[in-house]
GROMACS .gro file of C-alpha atoms in nm:
model
  111
    1MET     CA    1   1.304   0.298   0.351
    2THR     CA    2   0.945   0.383   0.317
    3LEU     CA    3   0.790   0.214   0.036
    4ILE     CA    4   0.612   0.536  -0.084
    5SER     CA    5   0.724   0.880   0.043
    6LEU     CA    6   0.505   1.188   0.088
    7GLU     CA    7   0.666   1.332  -0.213
    8GLU     CA    8   0.610   1.024  -0.420
    9ALA     CA    9   0.223   1.038  -0.288
   10LYS     CA   10   0.222   1.414  -0.384
   11LEU     CA   11   0.336   1.334  -0.725
   12TYR     CA   12   0.100   1.056  -0.776
   13LEU     CA   13  -0.203   1.280  -0.678
   14ARG     CA   14  -0.074   1.570  -0.869
   15VAL     CA   15  -0.068   1.780  -0.546
   16ASP     CA   16   0.181   2.088  -0.593
   17SER     CA   17   0.174   2.266  -0.283
   18ALA     CA   18   0.201   2.207   0.085
   19ASP     CA   19  -0.146   2.287   0.196
   20GLU     CA   20  -0.259   1.924   0.164
   21ASP     CA   21   0.049   1.771   0.297
   22ALA     CA   22  -0.132   1.630   0.637
   23VAL     CA   23  -0.417   1.500   0.463
   24THR     CA   24  -0.218   1.348   0.213
   25GLY     CA   25   0.032   1.216   0.483
   26SER     CA   26  -0.264   1.045   0.677
   27LEU     CA   27  -0.443   0.919   0.369
   28LEU     CA   28  -0.117   0.762   0.285
   29SER     CA   29  -0.074   0.588   0.613
   30ALA     CA   30  -0.445   0.473   0.583
   31ALA     CA   31  -0.374   0.327   0.251
   32ALA     CA   32  -0.057   0.139   0.350
   33ARG     CA   33  -0.248  -0.021   0.687
   34LEU     CA   34  -0.537  -0.102   0.490
   35CYS     CA   35  -0.329  -0.277   0.203
   36VAL     CA   36  -0.116  -0.457   0.476
   37ASP     CA   37  -0.457  -0.571   0.647
   38VAL     CA   38  -0.602  -0.674   0.310
   39ALA     CA   39  -0.275  -0.881   0.246
   40ARG     CA   40  -0.274  -1.034   0.602
   41LEU     CA   41   0.076  -0.926   0.654
   42THR     CA   42   0.201  -0.934   0.984
   43ASP     CA   43   0.370  -0.632   1.146
   44GLU     CA   44   0.716  -0.828   1.098
   45GLN     CA   45   0.669  -0.895   0.727
   46TRP     CA   46   0.546  -0.546   0.683
   47ALA     CA   47   0.878  -0.417   0.826
   48ASP     CA   48   1.054  -0.648   0.595
   49ILE     CA   49   0.886  -0.502   0.316
   50ASP     CA   50   0.885  -0.159   0.410
   51SER     CA   51   1.251  -0.155   0.464
   52ASP     CA   52   1.571  -0.103   0.259
   53LYS     CA   53   1.635  -0.458   0.293
   54THR     CA   54   1.753  -0.653   0.000
   55ARG     CA   55   1.658  -1.022   0.167
   56SER     CA   56   1.544  -1.146   0.488
   57ASP     CA   57   1.458  -1.443   0.685
   58ARG     CA   58   1.099  -1.443   0.529
   59TYR     CA   59   1.162  -1.347   0.171
   60SER     CA   60   1.414  -1.397  -0.067
   61THR     CA   61   1.542  -1.084  -0.287
   62ALA     CA   62   1.281  -1.186  -0.566
   63GLU     CA   63   1.004  -1.227  -0.352
   64LEU     CA   64   1.077  -0.892  -0.175
   65ASN     CA   65   1.099  -0.712  -0.483
   66SER     CA   66   0.795  -0.884  -0.616
   67VAL     CA   67   0.575  -0.806  -0.331
   68ARG     CA   68   0.707  -0.451  -0.322
   69GLU     CA   69   0.608  -0.397  -0.682
   70THR     CA   70   0.268  -0.523  -0.617
   71MET     CA   71   0.235  -0.334  -0.242
   72ARG     CA   72   0.306   0.001  -0.425
   73VAL     CA   73   0.037  -0.047  -0.658
   74ALA     CA   74  -0.203  -0.138  -0.412
   75ILE     CA   75  -0.120   0.176  -0.198
   76LEU     CA   76  -0.118   0.407  -0.447
   77TYR     CA   77  -0.434   0.296  -0.572
   78THR     CA   78  -0.594   0.311  -0.255
   79LEU     CA   79  -0.434   0.645  -0.181
   80GLY     CA   80  -0.604   0.780  -0.496
   81TYR     CA   81  -0.930   0.616  -0.445
   82LEU     CA   82  -0.931   0.756  -0.071
   83TYR     CA   83  -0.814   1.126  -0.208
   84GLU     CA   84  -1.070   1.110  -0.459
   85HIS     CA   85  -1.344   0.996  -0.274
   86ARG     CA   86  -1.314   1.146   0.072
   87GLU     CA   87  -1.684   1.231   0.123
   88GLU     CA   88  -1.817   0.892  -0.050
   89ALA     CA   89  -1.564   0.616  -0.033
   90ASP     CA   90  -1.727   0.296  -0.072
   91HIS     CA   91  -1.494   0.079   0.134
   92HIS     CA   92  -1.665  -0.248   0.080
   93ASP     CA   93  -1.579  -0.185  -0.313
   94LEU     CA   94  -1.211  -0.072  -0.245
   95THR     CA   95  -1.179  -0.376  -0.029
   96LEU     CA   96  -1.291  -0.627  -0.300
   97THR     CA   97  -1.087  -0.457  -0.554
   98LEU     CA   98  -0.758  -0.474  -0.307
   99ARG     CA   99  -0.840  -0.831  -0.264
  100SER     CA  100  -0.824  -0.916  -0.628
  101LEU     CA  101  -0.480  -0.677  -0.634
  102LEU     CA  102  -0.326  -0.827  -0.336
  103PHE     CA  103  -0.451  -1.202  -0.407
  104GLY     CA  104  -0.111  -1.316  -0.507
  105ILE     CA  105   0.042  -1.208  -0.166
  106ARG     CA  106  -0.221  -1.260   0.090
  107GLU     CA  107  -0.110  -1.464   0.364
  108GLY     CA  108  -0.243  -1.802   0.349
  109ALA     CA  109  -0.239  -1.789  -0.043
  110TRP     CA  110   0.138  -1.882  -0.061
  111SER     CA  111   0.295  -1.890   0.263
   0.00000   0.00000   0.00000
């Protein structure tokens, strides 16, 4: 499972053609990595979240569902921001917004 597929990302961005698949895929990867970093998740935690598991040693089913929902929103927000502001993105402002979005799951805040 991938939390957000390329097709979902294109649908979210309202991109109809395959012309921008490489750019969209690249921005999706960057958005996911930025959200993982801002949330202070380890690679192992992210692997659990980005998998098809229903529970793990780290998360209960309810926690996984909650974290996945929050991460989906944050990644899609970031993807949209990066796509729309490719030339003049304000990464500081984006990071501050992501901190607010991801506050509830940021490592150290609830672990």
